[in-house]
XYZ file of C-alpha atoms in Angstrom:
576
model
C -188.135 99.382 18.570
C -186.404 96.209 19.514
C -182.724 95.533 19.273
C -182.846 92.802 16.782
C -184.882 95.114 14.311
C -182.263 97.889 14.776
C -179.468 95.405 14.021
C -181.130 94.131 10.981
C -181.492 97.774 9.630
C -177.722 98.282 10.392
C -176.504 95.218 8.665
C -178.820 96.083 5.631
C -177.280 99.585 5.806
C -173.675 98.321 5.652
C -174.471 96.236 2.658
C -176.318 98.603 0.483
C -176.165 102.456 1.226
C -173.435 102.705 3.776
C -170.268 102.478 1.702
C -171.586 104.885 -1.018
C -172.518 107.583 1.610
C -169.003 107.026 3.335
C -167.481 107.865 0.249
C -169.617 110.936 -0.297
C -168.702 111.989 3.331
C -164.935 111.429 2.421
C -165.252 113.739 -0.578
C -166.845 116.407 1.709
C -163.932 116.156 4.148
C -161.567 117.092 1.332
C -163.290 120.537 0.824
C -163.889 121.525 4.239
C -161.741 122.297 7.433
C -164.093 120.140 9.429
C -166.519 117.893 7.521
C -169.079 117.771 10.404
C -169.104 121.256 11.768
C -170.434 123.046 8.343
C -173.451 120.420 8.252
C -173.946 120.576 11.968
C -174.369 124.416 12.088
C -176.524 124.424 9.016
C -179.021 121.666 9.828
C -178.992 121.647 13.492
C -179.112 125.419 14.391
C -179.730 127.534 11.339
C -182.314 125.406 9.707
C -184.673 124.933 12.781
C -187.847 127.375 12.723
C -188.418 126.805 16.412
C -187.893 129.712 18.720
C -184.386 130.208 20.036
C -184.973 130.666 23.592
C -185.054 127.530 25.676
C -184.842 125.194 22.632
C -181.297 126.440 21.471
C -180.044 129.323 23.630
C -178.040 128.399 26.815
C -178.375 130.192 30.130
C -175.291 131.187 32.195
C -174.935 132.356 35.790
C -172.548 134.271 37.991
C -169.922 133.380 40.492
C -171.466 131.653 43.431
C -170.714 133.963 46.394
C -169.902 137.096 44.748
C -170.005 140.444 46.714
C -173.170 142.516 46.360
C -172.597 145.487 44.322
C -174.881 148.194 42.660
C -176.347 147.375 39.581
C -174.506 150.083 37.514
C -171.181 149.394 39.074
C -171.298 145.619 38.546
C -172.418 146.147 34.963
C -169.773 148.719 34.224
C -167.191 146.193 35.409
C -168.390 143.662 33.220
C -168.751 145.828 30.126
C -165.195 146.931 30.426
C -163.937 143.249 30.988
C -165.966 141.751 28.319
C -164.738 144.422 25.711
C -161.245 143.944 26.739
C -161.618 140.280 26.234
C -163.188 140.739 23.010
C -160.285 142.913 21.842
C -157.872 140.129 23.215
C -159.408 137.329 21.410
C -159.935 139.364 18.289
C -156.202 140.048 18.380
C -155.363 136.401 19.403
C -153.546 138.156 22.438
C -154.760 135.746 25.261
C -153.340 132.702 26.958
C -154.909 129.426 25.563
C -157.325 127.736 28.100
C -155.750 124.948 30.019
C -152.318 125.642 28.875
C -153.089 124.158 25.556
C -154.084 125.540 22.243
C -157.128 127.698 21.360
C -159.290 127.930 18.187
C -160.528 131.407 18.602
C -162.951 131.733 15.730
C -166.030 131.136 17.718
C -164.744 133.463 20.642
C -164.649 136.111 18.127
C -168.147 135.413 16.695
C -169.643 136.073 20.294
C -168.885 139.702 19.751
C -168.633 140.088 15.837
C -171.660 138.238 14.730
C -175.362 138.410 14.642
C -177.892 136.080 13.550
C -180.271 136.927 10.645
C -183.735 135.308 10.469
C -184.799 134.043 7.144
C -187.811 132.084 5.854
C -186.142 128.769 5.433
C -182.588 128.844 6.888
C -180.875 131.541 8.985
C -177.435 133.024 8.363
C -175.094 135.318 10.220
C -173.489 138.645 9.471
C -169.963 139.459 10.425
C -170.012 143.208 11.594
C -166.434 143.018 12.885
C -165.287 144.440 16.110
C -167.519 147.546 16.790
C -167.355 150.295 19.430
C -170.795 150.068 21.066
C -173.215 147.918 22.910
C -177.056 148.303 23.294
C -178.534 148.571 26.715
C -182.096 147.881 27.670
C -183.451 149.528 30.909
C -187.120 149.699 31.855
C -188.215 148.686 28.171
C -186.255 151.310 26.635
C -183.222 150.888 24.293
C -179.880 152.764 24.404
C -176.795 152.923 22.349
C -173.825 153.264 24.354
C -170.245 153.864 23.096
C -167.727 151.963 25.245
C -164.588 153.813 23.892
C -163.707 157.418 24.437
C -164.570 159.216 21.104
C -161.413 161.496 21.752
C -158.792 159.196 22.713
C -160.330 155.918 21.363
C -159.337 154.217 24.627
C -161.666 151.751 26.359
C -163.719 153.575 29.076
C -162.847 152.517 32.687
C -165.308 151.131 34.900
C -165.868 154.401 36.752
C -166.572 156.060 33.419
C -169.085 153.448 32.259
C -170.812 153.482 35.682
C -171.457 157.335 35.117
C -173.043 156.397 31.800
C -175.157 153.765 33.109
C -176.217 155.653 36.063
C -177.344 158.637 33.851
C -179.515 156.113 31.886
C -181.209 154.724 35.143
C -181.866 158.267 36.276
C -183.671 159.205 33.092
C -187.541 159.607 33.176
C -187.930 157.691 29.925
C -191.240 155.870 29.531
C -191.477 153.104 26.796
C -194.254 152.890 24.451
C -196.439 149.777 24.282
C -194.477 148.849 21.151
C -191.159 149.522 22.513
C -191.342 147.562 25.877
C -192.373 144.354 24.036
C -190.193 144.944 21.009
C -187.502 142.371 21.759
C -190.150 139.587 22.099
C -190.360 139.523 18.150
C -186.882 138.087 18.101
C -188.239 135.181 20.371
C -190.953 134.177 17.856
C -190.575 131.254 15.381
C -187.690 132.051 13.014
C -189.711 132.292 9.826
C -192.358 134.514 11.389
C -189.676 136.713 12.965
C -187.895 136.921 9.371
C -191.274 138.099 8.096
C -191.826 140.815 10.752
C -188.317 141.903 10.475
C -188.817 142.650 6.760
C -192.110 144.555 7.382
C -191.387 146.456 10.640
C -187.679 147.207 10.173
C -186.236 146.784 6.593
C -188.948 148.979 5.086
C -188.695 151.858 7.619
C -185.748 154.240 7.741
C -185.927 155.171 11.422
C -186.485 151.373 12.371
C -183.673 150.156 10.125
C -181.278 152.345 12.064
C -182.596 150.850 15.363
C -182.121 147.332 14.132
C -178.611 148.051 12.547
C -177.377 149.582 15.902
C -178.520 146.333 17.621
C -177.278 143.840 15.210
C -173.789 145.509 14.920
C -173.466 145.962 18.813
C -170.656 143.984 20.589
C -173.436 142.475 22.766
C -176.835 143.088 24.333
C -176.914 144.451 27.822
C -179.936 144.042 30.204
C -180.284 146.260 33.321
C -182.816 144.508 35.597
C -183.688 146.133 39.068
C -184.918 142.895 40.470
C -183.158 141.634 43.422
C -183.139 137.894 43.308
C -182.405 137.285 47.053
C -180.146 134.545 48.453
C -178.925 132.879 45.299
C -175.908 131.272 46.927
C -177.871 129.172 49.418
C -181.515 128.918 48.823
C -182.286 126.357 46.301
C -185.618 127.843 45.295
C -184.220 131.362 44.927
C -181.195 129.613 42.865
C -183.834 127.814 40.585
C -185.707 131.047 39.936
C -182.446 133.113 39.137
C -181.068 130.357 36.923
C -184.444 130.021 35.203
C -184.649 133.759 34.398
C -181.063 133.886 33.243
C -181.926 131.046 30.750
C -185.096 132.580 29.022
C -185.435 135.978 30.289
C -188.858 137.617 31.233
C -190.379 137.493 27.707
C -189.373 140.894 26.329
C -185.753 141.259 27.609
C -183.742 139.234 25.004
C -182.517 140.234 21.735
C -182.115 136.594 20.718
C -180.162 137.193 17.651
C -177.409 138.554 19.286
C -174.846 135.765 20.501
C -174.459 137.478 23.941
C -177.397 138.873 26.038
C -175.772 139.909 29.313
C -178.311 140.343 32.185
C -177.314 142.423 35.331
C -179.681 142.205 38.363
C -180.587 144.780 41.063
C -178.096 143.270 43.531
C -175.313 143.147 41.002
C -175.393 139.544 39.947
C -174.855 138.871 36.436
C -176.082 136.104 34.003
C -177.818 135.932 30.700
C -177.926 133.657 27.458
C -175.817 132.713 24.612
C -176.969 131.956 21.106
C -175.956 128.384 20.565
C -175.287 128.399 16.773
C -172.221 130.444 16.971
C -170.537 128.846 20.069
C -170.649 126.054 22.551
C -169.912 125.788 26.194
C -166.357 126.044 25.662
C -166.569 129.764 24.647
C -169.167 130.881 27.133
C -167.545 129.213 30.175
C -163.965 130.630 28.985
C -165.399 134.129 29.007
C -167.128 133.648 32.436
C -164.055 132.297 33.980
C -161.755 135.162 32.442
C -164.242 137.882 33.713
C -164.720 136.406 37.206
C -161.054 135.968 37.582
C -159.985 139.401 36.412
C -162.957 141.151 38.190
C -161.691 139.504 41.412
C -158.080 140.198 40.927
C -157.835 143.572 39.115
C -161.191 145.563 39.592
C -161.376 147.840 42.803
C -164.739 147.904 44.418
C -164.919 151.466 45.750
C -166.177 153.827 42.760
C -163.781 156.157 41.470
C -164.889 159.779 41.553
C -165.054 161.525 38.353
C -164.154 165.263 38.032
C -166.613 167.512 36.458
C -163.991 167.903 33.437
C -163.946 164.087 32.915
C -167.715 163.851 33.097
C -168.084 166.464 30.429
C -166.002 164.442 28.108
C -168.039 161.367 28.388
C -170.336 160.437 25.518
C -173.651 159.523 27.283
C -176.161 157.142 26.035
C -178.203 157.833 22.868
C -181.871 156.646 23.324
C -182.821 154.597 20.339
C -186.094 155.595 18.445
C -188.582 153.142 17.084
C -191.403 154.209 14.943
C -194.739 152.343 15.244
C -195.986 150.722 12.055
C -199.656 149.314 11.761
C -199.741 145.827 13.124
C -196.596 146.163 15.055
C -198.182 146.570 18.690
C -200.317 143.625 18.079
C -197.328 141.391 17.036
C -195.098 142.496 19.761
C -197.926 141.692 22.383
C -198.460 138.383 20.777
C -194.804 137.434 20.795
C -194.562 138.461 24.385
C -197.513 136.491 25.580
C -196.388 133.496 23.798
C -192.843 133.732 25.165
C -194.141 134.052 28.734
C -196.148 130.803 28.227
C -193.143 128.970 27.104
C -191.158 130.439 29.932
C -193.823 129.215 32.356
C -193.692 125.731 30.912
C -189.964 125.563 31.547
C -189.445 123.685 34.724
C -185.946 124.071 36.314
C -184.793 122.760 39.644
C -181.133 124.016 40.786
C -179.000 123.387 43.785
C -175.442 124.253 44.889
C -174.701 120.864 46.507
C -172.266 121.367 49.450
C -172.227 117.963 51.260
C -169.142 116.741 49.156
C -167.447 117.691 45.729
C -165.099 116.021 43.392
C -162.278 115.956 45.978
C -164.311 113.197 47.894
C -165.221 111.374 44.755
C -161.629 111.091 43.773
C -161.033 109.185 46.949
C -163.615 106.709 45.795
C -161.160 106.067 42.791
C -163.896 107.198 40.542
C -164.033 109.772 37.866
C -165.990 112.554 39.199
C -167.816 113.109 35.795
C -168.660 109.371 35.615
C -169.731 109.218 39.050
C -172.267 111.885 38.526
C -173.395 110.244 35.272
C -173.982 106.996 37.169
C -175.996 109.043 39.706
C -178.393 110.343 37.028
C -178.839 106.714 35.533
C -179.904 105.455 38.955
C -182.109 108.587 39.824
C -183.988 108.232 36.395
C -184.367 104.367 36.893
C -185.823 104.777 40.191
C -188.303 107.442 38.870
C -189.086 105.710 35.477
C -188.167 102.122 35.694
C -186.327 101.895 32.430
C -182.784 103.043 31.088
C -183.022 106.351 29.124
C -180.922 107.118 26.042
C -178.387 109.423 27.357
C -176.324 112.137 25.767
C -173.402 113.673 27.412
C -171.606 116.640 25.415
C -167.996 116.113 24.770
C -165.744 118.713 23.061
C -163.925 118.023 19.820
C -161.173 120.567 20.499
C -158.357 118.456 19.169
C -159.524 119.267 15.782
C -159.823 122.245 13.550
C -163.080 123.864 13.909
C -164.349 121.061 15.949
C -167.424 121.491 17.988
C -168.827 118.562 20.072
C -169.363 114.761 20.039
C -171.816 112.439 21.971
C -170.846 110.267 24.846
C -173.384 107.635 25.250
C -173.603 106.963 28.884
C -175.801 104.109 29.027
C -173.562 100.723 28.625
C -173.875 97.117 29.710
C -171.721 98.249 32.660
C -174.054 101.016 33.785
C -177.048 98.735 33.389
C -175.440 96.157 35.583
C -174.800 98.567 38.252
C -178.356 99.949 38.224
C -179.671 96.271 38.491
C -177.348 95.584 41.374
C -178.735 98.454 43.360
C -182.339 97.865 42.391
C -182.149 94.221 43.210
C -180.488 94.909 46.566
C -177.202 93.309 45.915
C -174.626 93.443 48.744
C -172.771 96.846 49.028
C -169.422 95.236 48.079
C -170.865 94.115 44.772
C -172.599 97.505 44.159
C -169.321 99.184 44.732
C -167.468 96.833 42.408
C -170.109 97.302 39.586
C -169.960 101.124 40.142
C -166.261 101.267 39.661
C -166.457 98.935 36.561
C -169.313 101.381 35.033
C -167.264 104.272 35.825
C -164.182 102.911 33.933
C -166.205 102.252 31.042
C -167.635 105.644 30.829
C -164.061 107.178 31.141
C -163.033 105.058 28.217
C -166.077 106.258 26.185
C -165.275 109.893 27.116
C -161.783 109.315 25.863
C -162.804 107.861 22.568
C -165.186 110.721 22.083
C -162.346 113.433 22.609
C -160.142 111.705 20.136
C -162.534 111.366 17.238
C -163.808 107.878 18.119
C -167.460 108.883 18.546
C -170.200 107.630 16.267
C -172.942 110.283 16.503
C -171.695 113.025 14.504
C -170.387 110.838 11.690
C -173.818 109.209 11.528
C -175.465 112.551 11.515
C -173.153 113.528 8.341
C -174.222 110.232 6.548
C -177.771 111.095 7.177
C -177.123 114.600 5.647
C -175.387 112.935 2.566
C -178.546 110.515 2.203
C -180.809 113.483 2.092
C -178.487 115.304 -0.582
C -178.450 112.022 -2.717
C -182.223 111.232 -2.097
C -181.241 107.815 -0.445
C -183.816 106.224 1.688
C -182.336 104.400 4.704
C -184.366 102.966 7.532
C -181.435 102.631 9.759
C -180.459 106.468 9.430
C -184.177 107.388 9.763
C -184.306 105.392 13.048
C -180.977 106.989 14.165
C -182.032 110.562 13.531
C -185.640 109.941 15.084
C -184.154 108.646 18.573
C -185.124 110.915 21.456
C -182.407 111.823 24.008
C -184.289 111.526 27.103
C -181.434 112.689 29.329
C -179.419 115.430 27.749
C -176.434 116.139 30.028
C -173.577 118.751 30.114
C -170.742 119.266 32.296
C -169.160 122.657 32.496
C -165.555 122.064 33.673
C -163.011 124.625 34.808
C -161.502 125.139 31.396
C -159.178 128.020 31.758
C -157.756 126.861 34.939
C -157.183 130.348 36.231
C -159.499 130.493 39.137
C -158.645 128.934 42.418
C -162.117 127.976 43.216
C -161.147 126.055 46.597
C -159.815 129.432 48.034
C -162.109 131.937 46.331
C -165.790 130.890 46.276
C -166.691 134.134 44.382
C -164.886 132.744 41.374
C -166.933 129.638 41.453
C -168.846 129.708 38.229
C -172.489 128.508 38.828
C -172.828 127.088 35.349
C -176.288 127.486 33.679
C -178.970 125.583 32.068
C -180.653 124.562 28.834
C -183.987 123.129 27.827
C -184.472 119.335 27.686
C -184.149 118.076 24.202
C -186.809 115.541 24.467
C -190.075 117.151 25.533
C -190.741 114.290 27.942
C -187.050 114.166 29.150
C -184.622 116.203 31.206
C -181.654 118.566 30.570
C -179.086 118.415 33.129
C -176.149 120.816 33.534
C -173.731 120.358 36.225
C -170.470 121.717 37.377
C -167.709 120.723 40.025
C -167.116 124.026 41.996
C -163.427 123.420 43.049
C -163.047 120.267 45.086
C -165.876 121.194 47.664
C -169.346 121.614 45.861
C -171.242 120.564 42.884
C -173.689 122.979 40.992
C -176.697 121.155 39.527
C -179.373 122.224 37.148
C -182.298 120.011 36.082
C -184.810 121.098 33.410
C -187.824 119.608 31.968
C -191.402 120.856 31.152
C -194.453 121.220 33.012
C -196.559 120.258 30.130
C -195.123 116.703 30.125
C -196.922 114.384 32.549
C -193.851 112.198 32.665
C -191.205 114.513 34.187
C -190.765 116.506 37.305
C -187.491 118.592 37.807
C -187.630 118.816 41.554
C -188.287 115.130 41.823
C -185.265 114.328 39.440
C -183.028 116.679 41.448
C -183.761 115.108 44.739
C -183.514 111.575 43.247
C -180.046 112.455 41.777
C -179.013 113.963 45.387
C -180.229 110.603 47.092
C -178.214 108.640 44.532
C -175.068 110.689 45.135
C -175.228 110.378 48.776
C -175.971 106.482 48.393
C -173.146 105.966 46.019
C -170.678 107.970 48.188
C -171.837 105.787 51.227
C -170.697 102.659 49.511
C -167.031 103.866 50.068
C -167.314 105.230 53.475
C -164.950 103.696 56.207
C -168.054 102.779 58.301
C -169.338 100.597 55.583
C -166.014 98.874 54.908
C -165.678 98.105 58.541
C -169.146 96.624 58.737
C -168.153 94.444 55.709
C -164.991 93.382 57.446
C -166.936 92.244 60.478
C -169.399 90.336 58.408
C -166.700 88.558 56.475
C -165.170 87.225 59.870
């Protein structure tokens, strides 16, 4: 659609429907602690009938260069730390991230809520802070108490390890239904709601099974696979992050906000259900856990005495009763999720040539610098400017979630044109600095409530409530975010990532919003390196994650060269 046509629609909207819808939005703001969030959660997350994995859930990873540990030991460490974190946030007994303030409601929901599928629009149950988790190992499910039933104290890592080791030493063999049971939750939401009612709600045994999972603190996956050299091999890194994002087809209970995946070499990762929280919450937990594990958890396993072992409450294997049609449905859901997983194209790298420390020497915002690299890389591959979304937090506002930073600007286009047209290096450098300054301004505006996209979304929702037809709002809501990007900063500011590479959180990934576009997650690991994850879909003939990743790396190197001492010396020689 041409600019003039959109401009005409906008002018008509301002004259006719805009003022009325604005008044309705104003009225809504009087009845809610955040006039955007309620509508955003309802219509963006809970109303969609698409499967959660890849489309909505977010994958997360481990520290970059963590020490190898046994599966059970690392899992025990993290169960202990996550449960302690859940208690701390529940009691609001935690230092706010970044020495500021902390709205803890969504942190709590990670452990106290579970999503309930329904025919038209999902909901959440608040089960409170419970005392158990559910563990999946070798296709079987186990209820594990994380508090000593006699003292009511949280089990220490050595005690939890003994419980998990005991699970892994059992000879339990899952039935055909049991091994693919979790795949039911990865189905379309309306179909999962139907199967949940038929297979669980109407059967006493299966209802108990479902209740144990839905009221658990989180869902823990014990996976014997050793992923190899995740820290240094980009192909291995890509495979690891990919599996953390969507699982293996039958190892995610997607209704749980937190699916925690522990691998054979002790690496952790998993998925977050996006409806209850944003990147702020998951990266806060990841940083707290990595920091406290490095600082306080002792690597050597404490030996438990026989008397201590006798007081442990070992895992209870959860029973499932097969119902006619159940085996067929679990297999169908598993096979369909495996196909979706195969279509998900992810290319990751831990880029070590330079980090934000060197970028700052260029007098550029590191975030803006990378955003311009994405623009340059995309243009070189596709020869046009993409509608680009960068997520920004709305943490200055009660119950705030996110706002959109629109990366593409006149300044960013000028920079790209200077590069493509082969302008002199000093002009490219000048236009890059100008584009970065504009991006910083847009980022600041989004942080303080001066973004436009969430408010336009509310106006669109108001138009549907009032049955108002607006071509402008229809055009707005129908736009495709070809580049969806999200930076994962060091929010808690407790990890010294320059001194401790094991604390360098590797970020994670998400599915591209546009089926013909890219999803890019990135994170500055200290001042030295950059974690980069590029997603797309094999089914699209227009995208290729590896090509995009390499184009981004080439753009970063080229842009950094504009500021090198050698380059400036050559310019001085030419000017003389």
